[in-house]
Every structure is written in structure tokens, then in C-alpha cells.
Amino acid sequence: MALYLFSALFSELGETTDARDLAEMQRIGLHAKRAQIFLKERFFLRCAMNYMCGRPQDTPLSEVKRLEHGKPYFVGSEVHFNITHSGGSILILFSDLSAVGLDAEILRLRRNLTSLAKKVLSAEEYNKFSALLQADEAAGLSADSLQRQSLRYFLLHWTHRECLLKHSGIGLAGLSGIDRQHQMYLSPLNPPGTLKSFKLADICPEQGWFTIFPAEDAGLKAFACSKDADGKLCFTKRALTELCSYQVQTSA
């Protein structure tokens, strides 16, 4: 199976009615918008998994449980998955090779961008960010311009860290342990591998970026999901534009 990536708009998805999902939603205390997002996530997880496996879309999923820090997984299955959503889109990555990480960011403004970049980025990355920030200001781009290259640089590199953290299952608590030196990320939480980023617009109608790990040449296949004229979900294969690639090494 290798790697399969699926995307959809939340507005085109139904909601799961599986009693196990409803019980989990109650157990973790989701309400209102967060509850709706959860139900749509599980609906799409089932549809994408069944499409990938060549099964009817209403075939029930294996039981889903969560690791200590909340990362979901299938019980008794060799298939790993990771979910991300940004803007109005949801993406799911599957692998039968190993645990996977996936993160997406739409092009959007961030508050206190410079202080956030200084806190998150490595010294090397922050120097690059600062140079881009100066170039943006010299070009007369306002602080609320989405054309600022410093903003785009930060958002892309933020997906790298989020992706590695989501692969590990630790969450933001592990952020400070990730560093980058030249073309390599160093992380105490992840095994050696390749991290790759792609254009979000290739897989859904959003401007931005998404990153996957590990992304060795294992035949990544990408599909966009939408409703047909009869209201049924259909899947269209998409070609992806790779933006950058980094090696990841385990650090002490």
C-alpha cells in the first residue's frame, strides 16, 4: 500500500453515526463546532480507508483508540494514519510501513509573527526569516500582506515541526527539542527519514503548504474527494508539486 493521501472540504462531508465514535466524542467532551469537526473527520476516515482498500464506503472501520497525548490509531491493524485540517479542508495520510506525520497550513496572517519565529525557528532559519522580513519591508509590503515572503517562510517551516511532532505523538510539548542545521532536522522524538513539503493547492482549494514524514520514495498517491451530481463521494487522483525535502536524524 505504501503512502496514500486524501483531501476533502469539510462542507462536502457527512457525519459518522458509528456508536463507537459518538461514545468517544462524549468521553473526551467535544461540543458544538469541535464535535462537528470530529464527526466529519471520522466519516472521511472511513470513506478514505474503504476507498483505499476497495471496500464499500459504509464498511465499518476498525476500532480507533488514542495514545497518551491524543494521537489516534487503529486497533489490531497494520495501517497507520494521521489527520490534519486547515482552513476548510481536511487531509488524511495512510501508511502500512510505519507511523506517519502530516501537517498543513493555509496562507494566513499570524499574530506576533517575529516573536513567534524567534521562539520556534533555529538560529539558521531565523537569520533567513529576518533577511526576508527586511526585504518585505524594503518592498513596501504591509504587516497584513499575505505576499510577505517572511510569512510564507515561517508557515512552511512551521509545518515541518508540527509534522514531526504529530509523527511522534508527543504534541507541542516536544517542540523545543527539534532543531535544524543546514538541510537536516535533528529530533530526539523521530527516527531517521526524509521529510517532504508540497503545495496545498495541488490537493485542495487552499493556498498553503503541507508536510509529510517519513516520505521516502514509497509511491505516494494523492486523491481529492468531492461530491458528484448524485451527492456521492468520488475520488480524483492528483499530482503533487514537491517544494522541499530534508533529512531527519535522531538526536540525543
Short mmCIF file of C-alpha atoms in Angstrom, two decimals:
data_model
loop_
_atom_site.label_atom_id
_atom_site.label_comp_id
_atom_site.label_asym_id
_atom_site.label_seq_id
_atom_site.Cartn_x
_atom_site.Cartn_y
_atom_site.Cartn_z
CA MET A 1 0.00 0.00 0.00
CA ALA A 2 2.84 2.42 0.82
CA LEU A 3 1.58 6.04 1.25
CA TYR A 4 -1.91 7.30 0.39
CA LEU A 5 -3.04 10.90 0.88
CA PHE A 6 -6.68 12.04 0.76
CA SER A 7 -8.21 15.51 0.98
CA ALA A 8 -11.73 16.92 1.16
CA LEU A 9 -13.65 20.05 2.09
CA PHE A 10 -15.48 19.78 5.40
CA SER A 11 -18.53 21.30 3.71
CA GLU A 12 -18.83 18.25 1.43
CA LEU A 13 -18.60 15.62 4.17
CA GLY A 14 -21.31 13.89 6.13
CA GLU A 15 -21.01 12.91 9.80
CA THR A 16 -20.31 9.49 11.25
CA THR A 17 -23.15 7.71 13.02
CA ASP A 18 -20.94 4.91 14.38
CA ALA A 19 -21.86 4.38 18.05
CA ARG A 20 -18.17 3.96 18.94
CA ASP A 21 -17.36 7.40 17.53
CA LEU A 22 -20.31 9.01 19.31
CA ALA A 23 -19.21 7.43 22.59
CA GLU A 24 -15.65 8.71 22.11
CA MET A 25 -16.93 12.20 21.35
CA GLN A 26 -18.84 12.19 24.64
CA ARG A 27 -15.93 10.72 26.57
CA ILE A 28 -13.45 13.41 25.51
CA GLY A 29 -16.03 16.17 25.94
CA LEU A 30 -16.39 17.62 22.45
CA HIS A 31 -19.23 20.06 21.82
CA ALA A 32 -20.60 22.37 19.12
CA LYS A 33 -18.09 23.07 16.31
CA ARG A 34 -15.39 20.74 17.67
CA ALA A 35 -17.90 17.91 17.86
CA GLN A 36 -19.00 18.51 14.28
CA ILE A 37 -15.39 18.51 13.07
CA PHE A 38 -14.73 15.23 14.90
CA LEU A 39 -17.79 13.54 13.37
CA LYS A 40 -16.81 14.68 9.88
CA GLU A 41 -13.23 13.54 10.43
CA ARG A 42 -14.37 10.03 11.33
CA PHE A 43 -16.79 9.97 8.39
CA PHE A 44 -13.98 10.88 5.99
CA LEU A 45 -11.53 8.48 7.67
CA ARG A 46 -13.97 5.64 6.99
CA CYS A 47 -14.64 6.70 3.38
CA ALA A 48 -10.95 7.17 2.53
CA MET A 49 -9.87 3.93 4.21
CA ASN A 50 -12.56 1.96 2.40
CA TYR A 51 -11.73 3.53 -0.97
CA MET A 52 -8.06 2.68 -0.48
CA CYS A 53 -8.93 -0.92 0.41
CA GLY A 54 -11.51 -1.33 -2.37
CA ARG A 55 -14.43 -1.78 0.04
CA PRO A 56 -17.95 -0.26 0.10
CA GLN A 57 -17.88 3.22 1.68
CA ASP A 58 -20.19 2.19 4.53
CA THR A 59 -17.93 -0.67 5.71
CA PRO A 60 -17.26 -0.07 9.45
CA LEU A 61 -13.74 0.91 10.49
CA SER A 62 -11.53 -0.99 12.87
CA GLU A 63 -11.76 0.37 16.41
CA VAL A 64 -9.92 3.67 16.87
CA LYS A 65 -8.14 4.46 20.13
CA ARG A 66 -5.75 7.21 21.22
CA LEU A 67 -2.20 7.30 22.53
CA GLU A 68 -1.37 9.14 25.75
CA HIS A 69 -1.14 12.54 24.06
CA GLY A 70 -4.18 12.04 21.83
CA LYS A 71 -2.83 10.62 18.56
CA PRO A 72 -5.46 8.22 17.14
CA TYR A 73 -4.65 4.75 15.80
CA PHE A 74 -6.44 1.65 14.53
CA VAL A 75 -6.61 -1.24 17.00
CA GLY A 76 -5.25 -4.50 15.57
CA SER A 77 -4.33 -3.06 12.17
CA GLU A 78 -1.03 -2.59 10.36
CA VAL A 79 -2.36 0.61 8.76
CA HIS A 80 -1.15 3.87 10.33
CA PHE A 81 -2.78 7.24 9.72
CA ASN A 82 -2.53 10.90 10.61
CA ILE A 83 -5.08 13.68 10.15
CA THR A 84 -4.70 17.42 9.72
CA HIS A 85 -7.05 20.23 8.82
CA SER A 86 -6.50 23.86 7.97
CA GLY A 87 -9.00 26.39 6.70
CA GLY A 88 -11.96 24.47 5.30
CA SER A 89 -10.01 21.36 4.29
CA ILE A 90 -9.08 18.05 5.88
CA LEU A 91 -6.21 15.78 4.85
CA ILE A 92 -5.53 12.18 5.88
CA LEU A 93 -2.29 10.25 5.29
CA PHE A 94 -2.18 6.44 5.43
CA SER A 95 0.81 4.07 5.52
CA ASP A 96 1.31 0.36 6.07
CA LEU A 97 5.06 0.86 6.52
CA SER A 98 5.35 2.88 9.72
CA ALA A 99 3.80 5.62 11.82
CA VAL A 100 3.30 8.83 9.82
CA GLY A 101 3.09 12.55 10.47
CA LEU A 102 1.11 15.11 8.46
CA ASP A 103 0.57 18.83 8.89
CA ALA A 104 -0.96 21.54 6.69
CA GLU A 105 -1.06 25.32 6.96
CA ILE A 106 -3.10 27.65 4.79
CA LEU A 107 -1.64 31.03 3.87
CA ARG A 108 -2.92 33.24 6.68
CA LEU A 109 -1.71 36.03 8.92
CA ARG A 110 -0.15 35.17 12.29
CA ARG A 111 -0.11 37.47 15.29
CA ASN A 112 3.27 38.44 16.73
CA LEU A 113 4.99 36.71 13.82
CA THR A 114 8.51 37.93 14.59
CA SER A 115 8.46 36.89 18.26
CA LEU A 116 6.89 33.56 17.32
CA ALA A 117 9.55 32.95 14.67
CA LYS A 118 12.31 33.75 17.17
CA LYS A 119 10.85 31.24 19.61
CA VAL A 120 10.23 28.44 17.10
CA LEU A 121 12.90 28.62 14.39
CA SER A 122 16.53 27.55 14.65
CA ALA A 123 19.21 30.26 14.58
CA GLU A 124 19.93 29.50 10.93
CA GLU A 125 16.25 29.67 10.00
CA TYR A 126 15.66 32.82 11.99
CA ASN A 127 18.50 34.58 10.16
CA LYS A 128 16.83 33.66 6.87
CA PHE A 129 13.46 34.82 8.21
CA SER A 130 14.95 38.15 9.30
CA ALA A 131 16.51 38.71 5.88
CA LEU A 132 13.16 38.04 4.22
CA LEU A 133 11.44 40.36 6.70
CA GLN A 134 13.82 43.17 5.78
CA ALA A 135 13.22 42.51 2.08
CA ASP A 136 9.45 42.62 2.64
CA GLU A 137 9.73 45.96 4.40
CA ALA A 138 12.01 47.34 1.69
CA ALA A 139 9.42 46.29 -0.90
CA GLY A 140 6.76 48.27 0.97
CA LEU A 141 4.66 45.24 1.93
CA SER A 142 2.42 45.97 4.91
CA ALA A 143 2.28 43.77 8.02
CA ASP A 144 -1.10 42.39 6.91
CA SER A 145 0.04 41.43 3.40
CA LEU A 146 -0.14 37.74 2.50
CA GLN A 147 2.57 38.38 -0.09
CA ARG A 148 5.24 38.75 2.60
CA GLN A 149 7.92 36.13 1.96
CA SER A 150 8.81 36.10 5.66
CA LEU A 151 5.27 34.96 6.49
CA ARG A 152 5.35 32.24 3.84
CA TYR A 153 8.76 31.05 5.00
CA PHE A 154 7.61 30.78 8.60
CA LEU A 155 4.37 28.92 7.80
CA LEU A 156 6.17 26.36 5.62
CA HIS A 157 8.79 25.67 8.27
CA TRP A 158 6.13 25.52 10.98
CA THR A 159 4.57 22.57 9.12
CA HIS A 160 7.91 20.77 9.33
CA ARG A 161 7.93 20.89 13.11
CA GLU A 162 4.24 20.12 13.51
CA CYS A 163 4.63 17.15 11.18
CA LEU A 164 7.50 15.70 13.21
CA LEU A 165 5.63 16.26 16.47
CA LYS A 166 2.48 14.61 15.11
CA HIS A 167 4.52 11.65 13.89
CA SER A 168 5.93 11.20 17.39
CA GLY A 169 2.53 11.53 19.05
CA ILE A 170 4.01 13.82 21.72
CA GLY A 171 2.47 17.08 20.58
CA LEU A 172 3.74 20.62 21.16
CA ALA A 173 5.46 19.60 24.39
CA GLY A 174 8.32 18.31 22.23
CA LEU A 175 8.73 21.46 20.14
CA SER A 176 11.86 22.75 21.89
CA GLY A 177 13.74 19.52 21.13
CA ILE A 178 13.61 19.97 17.34
CA ASP A 179 16.48 21.81 15.65
CA ARG A 180 17.60 22.33 12.06
CA GLN A 181 21.14 22.51 10.73
CA HIS A 182 21.55 23.17 7.02
CA GLN A 183 19.44 20.55 5.17
CA MET A 184 18.85 18.34 8.20
CA TYR A 185 16.41 18.31 11.10
CA LEU A 186 17.58 16.93 14.43
CA SER A 187 14.93 15.49 16.71
CA PRO A 188 15.03 13.23 19.78
CA LEU A 189 11.46 12.13 19.04
CA ASN A 190 11.70 10.79 15.49
CA PRO A 191 13.61 8.03 13.67
CA PRO A 192 15.86 8.82 10.69
CA GLY A 193 13.95 9.53 7.50
CA THR A 194 13.01 12.07 4.85
CA LEU A 195 10.59 14.95 5.39
CA LYS A 196 8.92 16.48 2.31
CA SER A 197 6.67 19.50 1.74
CA PHE A 198 4.17 20.10 -1.06
CA LYS A 199 1.82 22.78 -2.40
CA LEU A 200 -1.55 22.56 -0.66
CA ALA A 201 -3.34 23.84 -3.78
CA ASP A 202 -2.42 20.60 -5.59
CA ILE A 203 -4.72 18.59 -3.33
CA CYS A 204 -7.43 21.05 -2.20
CA PRO A 205 -8.70 24.58 -3.00
CA GLU A 206 -6.47 26.31 -0.43
CA GLN A 207 -3.25 28.30 -0.75
CA GLY A 208 -0.59 26.97 1.58
CA TRP A 209 1.66 24.01 2.30
CA PHE A 210 1.59 20.51 3.74
CA THR A 211 4.39 18.29 5.01
CA ILE A 212 4.65 14.51 5.48
CA PHE A 213 7.10 12.30 7.38
CA PRO A 214 8.55 9.84 6.65
CA ALA A 215 8.35 10.45 2.90
CA GLU A 216 10.81 8.04 1.34
CA ASP A 217 10.11 7.17 -2.30
CA ALA A 218 7.40 4.65 -1.47
CA GLY A 219 4.89 5.51 -4.18
CA LEU A 220 2.90 8.35 -2.61
CA LYS A 221 -0.57 8.51 -4.18
CA ALA A 222 -2.81 11.54 -3.63
CA PHE A 223 -6.58 11.85 -4.09
CA ALA A 224 -9.01 14.75 -3.77
CA CYS A 225 -12.53 13.87 -2.65
CA SER A 226 -15.68 15.69 -3.78
CA LYS A 227 -19.39 15.08 -4.29
CA ASP A 228 -20.68 14.01 -7.68
CA ALA A 229 -24.03 15.04 -9.22
CA ASP A 230 -25.81 12.38 -7.15
CA GLY A 231 -24.27 13.56 -3.89
CA LYS A 232 -21.91 10.59 -3.62
CA LEU A 233 -18.25 10.97 -2.74
CA CYS A 234 -15.82 10.43 -5.59
CA PHE A 235 -12.02 10.40 -5.56
CA THR A 236 -9.78 12.05 -8.16
CA LYS A 237 -6.07 11.28 -8.36
CA ARG A 238 -3.84 14.37 -8.11
CA ALA A 239 -0.22 15.11 -8.98
CA LEU A 240 1.79 16.85 -6.26
CA THR A 241 4.40 19.61 -6.52
CA GLU A 242 7.29 18.96 -4.14
CA LEU A 243 8.65 22.17 -2.62
CA CYS A 244 11.48 20.98 -0.41
CA SER A 245 12.98 17.92 1.23
CA TYR A 246 15.01 17.49 4.42
CA GLN A 247 16.72 14.59 6.11
CA VAL A 248 15.74 13.90 9.72
CA GLN A 249 18.22 12.42 12.16
CA THR A 250 17.61 11.25 15.71
CA SER A 251 19.37 13.50 18.22
CA ALA A 252 20.38 12.72 21.78
#
